Amino acid sequence: MAAENYFEEVGAFNDISVALTVGAPGPDLLVHTKDMLQKATRHRLTQPDACQLLQYGLTRGDQKYPELVAKFLSRHYGDTVSSETIHANAGATQGAVALAALLLASGDFVFVEEPTYFLALDLLRDDMLMNIVPIPTDNEGMNIDTLEKSLITCKAKSNHKVTESQPFWSMIYVVPTFNNPKGFSMTSERCKQLISLARKYECLILCDDVYNVLSYRSDDPDKFVSAPKRLFAYDDKSDPDYKGNVVSNGTFSKFFGPGLRLGWFEAPERILKLLYKSAYIQSGGGFNSYTCGIVTSALETGMVDEIVIKFRRHFHLRRDAVYNAAKQHMPEGVKFNKPQGGYFMWIEMPEHVDAKDVLKICKQEHKITFAIGEKFSSVGKFRNNLRISFSYYDEATLADAVQKIASVIKQLI
């Protein structure tokens, strides 16, 4: 039978009943997006200018896109987002590649959280040939002292010539809100310290802000409490040493549909100017112009808000199911936190327990998979950790899977 999506294509579900590796909405949720997009498409294609969606698109996205995205984010962030900072991209992955390719070069240094999103590691290290520098994290964010020492050491080694078109010699890549894989949100103090270092050492900070609207900080899934203040907002224009060192890279993938391949940059003026001048933009116009137009209609009619509220409630309940099952069944010595947002729960087992061994038994006996901690390290650490995604399956399936994983861990402790 032919594969119908990427996960099937790469074999994520082959002889597997529950793939807790999958970080995406499940089909039970995406059906709601499908229905909304049918309405949004009719709305947009009946407009007098509908044929313009098939032309090379506006640089920043469909005409109303920056304003509507800013208003949408302001509602769900609980903080003001300016439309002047919004620029469409074709999803967070394309956004990261576009910025890194424009502002950096092969061999430049990228400082990453340890652990971090494993595909970001692959993209930056293997595809873009950049030098990865891992910085340890705790539940507040990057270790600032270690980062500063690494910045000093690496800047002395850097061959990157800072120019007007490439004003940064390095990049700090972070998932500051509802971190992947650990689930923490960077504290206010750590955010301020990170901004200070980026300004002092002329670094770009790229925030993978893909989970910010998926906050479960309220105990009641029907009451929404927004995520902590995003890192971008700490790079304050009123500061005397402000230059604009932070880009927030967002996407509709996590709460509307990954197949749309649409997102946004929230970026300072100096970086937006460089984007506008790039041959990448000049050759193709705005990114993913047709889809951008359809989603603009979905934003304008309130459909995206409706979907986000629905998705968020389901993810909240699924988070509860995973956490409660872990709390009930995980043996003594296993550590985990209650994720306050996002998709993932990070589990730390005693040091002598290897996640690969747990995974092998889970696959053989229960047809369950999860992501091993070692994947999230650039230096092979976290062998006794694993990451569970709770976005794809319903609560009963998730609770049962966690109970079975716990039973396997008990065998190996």
Tab-separated table of C-alpha atoms in Angstrom:
chain	number	residue	atom	x	y	z
A	1	MET	CA	0.000	0.000	0.000
A	2	ALA	CA	1.409	3.386	-1.028
A	3	ALA	CA	2.395	5.821	1.710
A	4	GLU	CA	-0.042	8.696	2.258
A	5	ASN	CA	2.173	10.992	4.357
A	6	TYR	CA	5.785	11.545	5.392
A	7	PHE	CA	5.555	9.406	8.530
A	8	GLU	CA	4.335	6.437	6.523
A	9	GLU	CA	6.972	7.103	3.858
A	10	VAL	CA	9.824	6.859	6.390
A	11	GLY	CA	8.292	3.805	8.098
A	12	ALA	CA	7.312	5.394	11.413
A	13	PHE	CA	4.240	3.158	11.610
A	14	ASN	CA	5.764	-0.032	10.159
A	15	ASP	CA	4.710	-2.915	12.430
A	16	ILE	CA	4.071	-0.306	15.133
A	17	SER	CA	0.810	0.242	17.001
A	18	VAL	CA	1.705	3.495	18.774
A	19	ALA	CA	4.467	5.750	17.420
A	20	LEU	CA	5.216	8.258	20.181
A	21	THR	CA	7.961	9.648	17.953
A	22	VAL	CA	5.424	11.543	15.851
A	23	GLY	CA	5.287	15.273	16.600
A	24	ALA	CA	2.220	16.314	14.624
A	25	PRO	CA	-1.557	16.605	14.994
A	26	GLY	CA	-3.395	13.345	14.375
A	27	PRO	CA	-5.968	12.767	11.618
A	28	ASP	CA	-8.800	13.130	14.140
A	29	LEU	CA	-7.783	16.785	14.504
A	30	LEU	CA	-6.699	17.544	10.945
A	31	VAL	CA	-10.174	16.702	9.646
A	32	HIS	CA	-11.361	19.907	11.317
A	33	THR	CA	-8.667	21.900	9.519
A	34	LYS	CA	-9.747	20.335	6.222
A	35	ASP	CA	-13.311	21.523	6.747
A	36	MET	CA	-12.144	25.013	7.666
A	37	LEU	CA	-9.838	25.244	4.646
A	38	GLN	CA	-12.674	24.358	2.295
A	39	LYS	CA	-14.587	27.366	3.637
A	40	ALA	CA	-11.511	29.604	3.592
A	41	THR	CA	-10.715	28.629	-0.005
A	42	ARG	CA	-14.238	29.484	-1.151
A	43	HIS	CA	-13.999	32.791	0.726
A	44	ARG	CA	-10.687	33.759	-0.871
A	45	LEU	CA	-11.287	32.523	-4.403
A	46	THR	CA	-14.524	34.463	-4.717
A	47	GLN	CA	-12.687	37.751	-4.074
A	48	PRO	CA	-12.186	40.027	-7.129
A	49	ASP	CA	-8.379	39.759	-6.849
A	50	ALA	CA	-8.302	35.951	-6.421
A	51	CYS	CA	-6.179	35.424	-9.548
A	52	GLN	CA	-3.351	37.358	-7.847
A	53	LEU	CA	-2.765	34.302	-5.624
A	54	LEU	CA	-1.323	32.616	-8.711
A	55	GLN	CA	1.102	35.474	-9.394
A	56	TYR	CA	4.508	35.947	-7.758
A	57	GLY	CA	3.418	36.967	-4.289
A	58	LEU	CA	4.024	40.004	-2.131
A	59	THR	CA	7.316	39.816	-0.243
A	60	ARG	CA	5.825	39.760	3.268
A	61	GLY	CA	2.868	37.546	2.384
A	62	ASP	CA	-0.697	38.141	1.233
A	63	GLN	CA	-1.782	41.779	1.564
A	64	LYS	CA	-3.564	41.379	4.934
A	65	TYR	CA	-1.343	38.552	6.208
A	66	PRO	CA	1.149	40.543	8.384
A	67	GLU	CA	-1.631	42.470	10.123
A	68	LEU	CA	-3.847	39.416	10.706
A	69	VAL	CA	-0.959	37.250	11.927
A	70	ALA	CA	0.095	40.011	14.333
A	71	LYS	CA	-3.434	40.308	15.719
A	72	PHE	CA	-3.762	36.519	16.009
A	73	LEU	CA	-0.457	36.214	17.857
A	74	SER	CA	-1.267	39.151	20.123
A	75	ARG	CA	-4.452	37.356	21.212
A	76	HIS	CA	-2.749	34.038	21.884
A	77	TYR	CA	0.580	35.347	23.209
A	78	GLY	CA	-1.123	37.750	25.607
A	79	ASP	CA	1.366	40.364	24.382
A	80	THR	CA	1.427	42.912	21.575
A	81	VAL	CA	2.902	41.817	18.253
A	82	SER	CA	3.526	44.520	15.650
A	83	SER	CA	2.513	43.810	12.058
A	84	GLU	CA	5.654	45.677	10.968
A	85	THR	CA	7.774	42.794	12.284
A	86	ILE	CA	5.863	39.986	10.483
A	87	HIS	CA	7.129	38.321	7.299
A	88	ALA	CA	5.674	35.140	5.800
A	89	ASN	CA	7.811	32.039	5.454
A	90	ALA	CA	7.094	28.520	4.221
A	91	GLY	CA	7.134	26.960	7.675
A	92	ALA	CA	9.741	26.973	10.432
A	93	THR	CA	12.167	24.616	8.683
A	94	GLN	CA	12.277	26.723	5.522
A	95	GLY	CA	12.482	29.819	7.693
A	96	ALA	CA	15.529	28.517	9.526
A	97	VAL	CA	17.262	27.516	6.291
A	98	ALA	CA	16.479	30.835	4.607
A	99	LEU	CA	17.840	32.907	7.499
A	100	ALA	CA	20.911	30.769	8.118
A	101	ALA	CA	21.801	30.728	4.422
A	102	LEU	CA	21.317	34.483	4.116
A	103	LEU	CA	23.132	35.595	7.263
A	104	LEU	CA	25.768	32.901	7.875
A	105	ALA	CA	28.122	30.663	5.935
A	106	SER	CA	29.347	27.075	6.041
A	107	GLY	CA	31.834	26.669	8.878
A	108	ASP	CA	30.276	29.385	11.051
A	109	PHE	CA	29.498	28.585	14.676
A	110	VAL	CA	26.004	27.767	15.920
A	111	PHE	CA	25.443	27.490	19.665
A	112	VAL	CA	22.628	25.071	20.520
A	113	GLU	CA	20.897	23.851	23.636
A	114	GLU	CA	22.080	20.459	24.866
A	115	PRO	CA	19.749	18.629	24.299
A	116	THR	CA	17.975	20.226	21.344
A	117	TYR	CA	15.600	19.395	18.487
A	118	PHE	CA	17.418	16.620	16.632
A	119	LEU	CA	16.425	17.641	13.098
A	120	ALA	CA	17.718	21.163	13.719
A	121	LEU	CA	21.054	19.543	14.564
A	122	ASP	CA	20.985	17.545	11.336
A	123	LEU	CA	19.976	20.572	9.286
A	124	LEU	CA	22.607	22.939	10.645
A	125	ARG	CA	25.466	20.451	10.989
A	126	ASP	CA	24.969	18.066	8.072
A	127	ASP	CA	23.053	20.084	5.458
A	128	MET	CA	24.549	23.528	6.081
A	129	LEU	CA	27.966	22.376	7.318
A	130	MET	CA	28.046	24.637	10.360
A	131	ASN	CA	30.061	24.074	13.512
A	132	ILE	CA	27.747	23.027	16.336
A	133	VAL	CA	28.646	24.100	19.882
A	134	PRO	CA	26.450	22.427	22.529
A	135	ILE	CA	25.564	24.449	25.628
A	136	PRO	CA	24.125	22.601	28.650
A	137	THR	CA	20.643	23.529	29.855
A	138	ASP	CA	18.693	23.309	33.076
A	139	ASN	CA	14.966	23.934	33.533
A	140	GLU	CA	15.523	27.693	33.103
A	141	GLY	CA	17.377	27.594	29.790
A	142	MET	CA	20.973	27.698	28.561
A	143	ASN	CA	23.837	27.871	31.033
A	144	ILE	CA	24.848	31.505	30.514
A	145	ASP	CA	28.377	31.220	31.943
A	146	THR	CA	29.214	28.292	29.675
A	147	LEU	CA	27.713	30.093	26.701
A	148	GLU	CA	29.789	33.220	27.274
A	149	LYS	CA	33.014	31.222	27.609
A	150	SER	CA	32.181	29.388	24.373
A	151	LEU	CA	31.375	32.645	22.584
A	152	ILE	CA	34.760	34.097	23.559
A	153	THR	CA	36.646	30.967	22.492
A	154	CYS	CA	34.816	30.525	19.196
A	155	LYS	CA	34.882	34.188	18.197
A	156	ALA	CA	38.673	34.058	18.378
A	157	LYS	CA	38.598	31.111	15.949
A	158	SER	CA	35.927	32.463	13.603
A	159	ASN	CA	36.804	33.276	10.000
A	160	HIS	CA	33.496	35.048	9.393
A	161	LYS	CA	33.986	38.645	8.314
A	162	VAL	CA	31.135	40.763	9.688
A	163	THR	CA	29.685	42.967	6.938
A	164	GLU	CA	26.579	45.076	6.410
A	165	SER	CA	24.901	42.167	4.611
A	166	GLN	CA	26.129	39.555	7.118
A	167	PRO	CA	26.186	41.394	10.463
A	168	PHE	CA	26.490	38.288	12.664
A	169	TRP	CA	29.490	35.980	12.969
A	170	SER	CA	27.452	33.223	14.674
A	171	MET	CA	23.977	32.108	15.671
A	172	ILE	CA	22.403	30.934	18.921
A	173	TYR	CA	19.603	28.468	18.162
A	174	VAL	CA	17.045	27.959	20.937
A	175	VAL	CA	13.557	26.577	21.546
A	176	PRO	CA	12.814	28.981	24.410
A	177	THR	CA	9.099	28.340	24.933
A	178	PHE	CA	7.857	24.798	25.703
A	179	ASN	CA	11.220	23.438	24.676
A	180	ASN	CA	11.721	20.445	22.414
A	181	PRO	CA	12.623	18.004	23.911
A	182	LYS	CA	12.681	19.020	27.603
A	183	GLY	CA	9.466	21.054	27.778
A	184	PHE	CA	10.745	23.990	29.884
A	185	SER	CA	10.242	27.681	29.095
A	186	MET	CA	13.221	29.993	29.468
A	187	THR	CA	12.890	32.195	32.547
A	188	SER	CA	12.726	35.973	32.364
A	189	GLU	CA	16.176	36.367	33.926
A	190	ARG	CA	17.742	33.877	31.515
A	191	CYS	CA	16.082	35.624	28.555
A	192	LYS	CA	17.556	38.965	29.610
A	193	GLN	CA	21.002	37.432	30.042
A	194	LEU	CA	20.842	35.778	26.628
A	195	ILE	CA	19.851	39.033	24.923
A	196	SER	CA	22.721	40.801	26.675
A	197	LEU	CA	25.244	38.250	25.387
A	198	ALA	CA	23.868	38.366	21.839
A	199	ARG	CA	24.302	42.141	21.762
A	200	LYS	CA	27.731	42.053	23.367
A	201	TYR	CA	29.128	39.391	21.014
A	202	GLU	CA	27.189	40.315	17.830
A	203	CYS	CA	25.246	37.058	17.547
A	204	LEU	CA	21.934	36.266	15.915
A	205	ILE	CA	19.414	34.451	18.116
A	206	LEU	CA	17.030	32.232	16.184
A	207	CYS	CA	14.030	31.206	18.295
A	208	ASP	CA	12.173	28.097	17.185
A	209	ASP	CA	8.832	29.473	18.411
A	210	VAL	CA	6.542	26.766	17.085
A	211	TYR	CA	4.704	25.821	20.309
A	212	ASN	CA	4.029	29.234	21.880
A	213	VAL	CA	0.246	29.239	21.354
A	214	LEU	CA	-0.064	25.695	22.755
A	215	SER	CA	-0.062	26.578	26.450
A	216	TYR	CA	-1.607	24.315	29.098
A	217	ARG	CA	-0.652	26.390	32.126
A	218	SER	CA	-4.198	26.314	33.488
A	219	ASP	CA	-5.408	23.173	35.250
A	220	ASP	CA	-8.704	23.542	33.365
A	221	PRO	CA	-8.443	22.716	29.630
A	222	ASP	CA	-11.292	25.158	28.969
A	223	LYS	CA	-9.420	28.073	30.575
A	224	PHE	CA	-6.495	29.449	28.636
A	225	VAL	CA	-3.406	30.965	30.254
A	226	SER	CA	-0.904	32.232	27.688
A	227	ALA	CA	2.721	31.140	27.507
A	228	PRO	CA	5.496	33.084	29.266
A	229	LYS	CA	6.730	36.201	27.483
A	230	ARG	CA	8.595	35.184	24.323
A	231	LEU	CA	12.331	35.809	23.991
A	232	PHE	CA	11.861	38.196	21.038
A	233	ALA	CA	9.996	40.634	23.291
A	234	TYR	CA	13.053	40.985	25.567
A	235	ASP	CA	15.055	42.499	22.692
A	236	ASP	CA	13.540	45.866	23.503
A	237	LYS	CA	13.824	48.717	20.996
A	238	SER	CA	13.937	51.262	23.819
A	239	ASP	CA	17.200	49.843	25.188
A	240	PRO	CA	20.183	52.101	24.456
A	241	ASP	CA	22.217	49.184	23.054
A	242	TYR	CA	19.392	47.760	20.894
A	243	LYS	CA	20.307	46.646	17.379
A	244	GLY	CA	17.834	43.833	16.685
A	245	ASN	CA	19.478	40.454	17.357
A	246	VAL	CA	16.475	38.131	17.682
A	247	VAL	CA	14.209	36.414	15.165
A	248	SER	CA	11.132	34.464	16.222
A	249	ASN	CA	10.474	31.687	13.702
A	250	GLY	CA	6.859	30.486	13.806
A	251	THR	CA	4.589	28.082	11.939
A	252	PHE	CA	0.987	26.973	11.491
A	253	SER	CA	2.161	23.342	11.394
A	254	LYS	CA	1.671	22.508	15.058
A	255	PHE	CA	-1.859	23.870	15.471
A	256	PHE	CA	-3.429	24.067	12.008
A	257	GLY	CA	-1.727	21.652	9.596
A	258	PRO	CA	1.885	20.721	8.745
A	259	GLY	CA	1.052	20.188	5.075
A	260	LEU	CA	0.317	23.881	4.632
A	261	ARG	CA	4.045	24.689	4.883
A	262	LEU	CA	3.316	28.206	6.054
A	263	GLY	CA	4.605	30.299	8.935
A	264	TRP	CA	6.135	33.652	9.770
A	265	PHE	CA	9.198	35.491	10.960
A	266	GLU	CA	8.824	38.042	13.712
A	267	ALA	CA	12.003	39.968	13.022
A	268	PRO	CA	13.713	43.339	13.557
A	269	GLU	CA	13.881	45.908	10.785
A	270	ARG	CA	17.535	45.355	9.905
A	271	ILE	CA	16.979	41.649	9.251
A	272	LEU	CA	13.771	42.220	7.269
A	273	LYS	CA	15.650	44.669	5.038
A	274	LEU	CA	18.244	41.992	4.293
A	275	LEU	CA	15.480	39.517	3.472
A	276	TYR	CA	13.835	41.976	1.055
A	277	LYS	CA	17.132	42.491	-0.759
A	278	SER	CA	17.955	38.788	-1.085
A	279	ALA	CA	17.953	37.064	-4.465
A	280	TYR	CA	15.954	34.265	-2.829
A	281	ILE	CA	13.017	36.669	-2.408
A	282	GLN	CA	13.586	38.592	-5.636
A	283	SER	CA	13.605	35.403	-7.690
A	284	GLY	CA	10.430	33.848	-6.311
A	285	GLY	CA	8.505	36.587	-4.548
A	286	GLY	CA	6.755	35.864	-1.279
A	287	PHE	CA	6.976	32.335	0.095
A	288	ASN	CA	4.092	29.925	-0.552
A	289	SER	CA	1.879	32.706	-1.883
A	290	TYR	CA	-1.269	30.713	-2.723
A	291	THR	CA	-1.494	28.981	0.661
A	292	CYS	CA	-0.710	32.279	2.357
A	293	GLY	CA	-3.772	33.782	0.711
A	294	ILE	CA	-6.064	30.962	1.809
A	295	VAL	CA	-4.796	31.072	5.394
A	296	THR	CA	-5.225	34.848	5.381
A	297	SER	CA	-8.931	34.241	4.753
A	298	ALA	CA	-8.982	31.661	7.560
A	299	LEU	CA	-7.432	34.251	9.875
A	300	GLU	CA	-9.785	37.008	8.717
A	301	THR	CA	-12.913	34.916	9.333
A	302	GLY	CA	-11.778	33.635	12.747
A	303	MET	CA	-11.366	30.031	11.605
A	304	VAL	CA	-7.749	29.755	12.764
A	305	ASP	CA	-8.706	30.890	16.267
A	306	GLU	CA	-11.468	28.294	16.308
A	307	ILE	CA	-9.079	25.520	15.282
A	308	VAL	CA	-6.376	26.586	17.758
A	309	ILE	CA	-8.830	26.489	20.640
A	310	LYS	CA	-9.984	23.015	19.589
A	311	PHE	CA	-6.468	21.636	19.085
A	312	ARG	CA	-5.190	23.192	22.287
A	313	ARG	CA	-7.950	21.624	24.362
A	314	HIS	CA	-7.242	18.169	22.927
A	315	PHE	CA	-3.481	18.540	23.432
A	316	HIS	CA	-4.091	19.689	27.013
A	317	LEU	CA	-6.141	16.554	27.747
A	318	ARG	CA	-3.523	14.377	26.068
A	319	ARG	CA	-0.791	15.995	28.129
A	320	ASP	CA	-2.820	15.218	31.239
A	321	ALA	CA	-3.231	11.590	30.175
A	322	VAL	CA	0.507	11.098	29.623
A	323	TYR	CA	1.536	12.859	32.801
A	324	ASN	CA	-1.024	11.086	35.005
A	325	ALA	CA	-0.085	7.707	33.575
A	326	ALA	CA	3.603	8.402	34.165
A	327	LYS	CA	2.886	9.589	37.693
A	328	GLN	CA	0.920	6.432	38.408
A	329	HIS	CA	3.121	3.826	36.752
A	330	MET	CA	6.724	5.011	36.438
A	331	PRO	CA	9.007	3.301	38.970
A	332	GLU	CA	10.978	5.115	41.640
A	333	GLY	CA	14.089	6.791	40.287
A	334	VAL	CA	12.449	7.914	37.032
A	335	LYS	CA	12.137	11.707	36.707
A	336	PHE	CA	9.776	13.772	34.554
A	337	ASN	CA	8.037	17.148	34.627
A	338	LYS	CA	4.482	18.109	33.764
A	339	PRO	CA	4.801	19.899	30.394
A	340	GLN	CA	3.197	23.336	30.512
A	341	GLY	CA	2.756	23.453	26.751
A	342	GLY	CA	3.927	22.035	23.436
A	343	TYR	CA	3.975	18.389	22.371
A	344	PHE	CA	6.502	16.532	24.492
A	345	MET	CA	7.379	14.981	27.825
A	346	TRP	CA	11.048	14.303	28.623
A	347	ILE	CA	11.761	11.329	30.872
A	348	GLU	CA	15.023	10.707	32.718
A	349	MET	CA	15.753	7.177	33.905
A	350	PRO	CA	18.518	6.026	36.266
A	351	GLU	CA	21.930	6.298	34.607
A	352	HIS	CA	22.386	2.551	34.143
A	353	VAL	CA	19.207	2.260	32.056
A	354	ASP	CA	19.778	2.748	28.327
A	355	ALA	CA	16.796	4.110	26.376
A	356	LYS	CA	17.829	1.944	23.416
A	357	ASP	CA	17.201	-1.171	25.506
A	358	VAL	CA	13.814	0.142	26.624
A	359	LEU	CA	12.919	0.939	23.028
A	360	LYS	CA	13.953	-2.496	21.772
A	361	ILE	CA	11.685	-4.284	24.256
A	362	CYS	CA	8.814	-1.831	23.713
A	363	LYS	CA	8.948	-2.452	19.973
A	364	GLN	CA	9.179	-6.234	20.315
A	365	GLU	CA	6.594	-6.762	23.048
A	366	HIS	CA	4.197	-3.822	22.659
A	367	LYS	CA	4.805	-2.330	19.183
A	368	ILE	CA	5.440	1.072	20.775
A	369	THR	CA	8.151	3.533	19.771
A	370	PHE	CA	9.480	6.792	21.224
A	371	ALA	CA	12.506	9.014	20.627
A	372	ILE	CA	15.678	8.091	22.496
A	373	GLY	CA	17.487	10.927	24.284
A	374	GLU	CA	20.758	10.407	22.460
A	375	LYS	CA	19.163	11.718	19.233
A	376	PHE	CA	18.855	15.170	20.793
A	377	SER	CA	22.540	15.485	21.653
A	378	SER	CA	25.354	16.592	19.365
A	379	VAL	CA	27.851	14.698	21.557
A	380	GLY	CA	26.033	11.438	22.324
A	381	LYS	CA	24.664	12.294	25.775
A	382	PHE	CA	21.269	11.490	27.362
A	383	ARG	CA	21.413	7.723	26.787
A	384	ASN	CA	19.152	7.279	29.830
A	385	ASN	CA	16.514	9.716	28.556
A	386	LEU	CA	13.556	9.402	26.244
A	387	ARG	CA	11.000	11.768	24.711
A	388	ILE	CA	7.301	11.010	24.387
A	389	SER	CA	5.099	12.950	21.980
A	390	PHE	CA	1.467	13.263	23.045
A	391	SER	CA	0.058	15.180	20.048
A	392	TYR	CA	-1.002	12.382	17.692
A	393	TYR	CA	-3.067	9.875	19.695
A	394	ASP	CA	-6.117	10.027	21.950
A	395	GLU	CA	-5.911	9.937	25.740
A	396	ALA	CA	-6.705	6.244	26.211
A	397	THR	CA	-4.053	5.164	23.695
A	398	LEU	CA	-1.461	7.434	25.268
A	399	ALA	CA	-2.163	6.317	28.837
A	400	ASP	CA	-1.940	2.659	27.840
A	401	ALA	CA	1.335	3.224	25.963
A	402	VAL	CA	2.933	5.046	28.907
A	403	GLN	CA	1.889	2.257	31.268
A	404	LYS	CA	3.562	-0.297	28.992
A	405	ILE	CA	6.737	1.790	28.690
A	406	ALA	CA	6.811	2.058	32.487
A	407	SER	CA	6.501	-1.698	32.811
A	408	VAL	CA	9.538	-2.173	30.540
A	409	ILE	CA	11.577	0.372	32.504
A	410	LYS	CA	10.743	-1.534	35.703
A	411	GLN	CA	12.226	-4.683	34.156
A	412	LEU	CA	15.515	-2.884	33.470
A	413	ILE	CA	15.971	-0.968	36.721
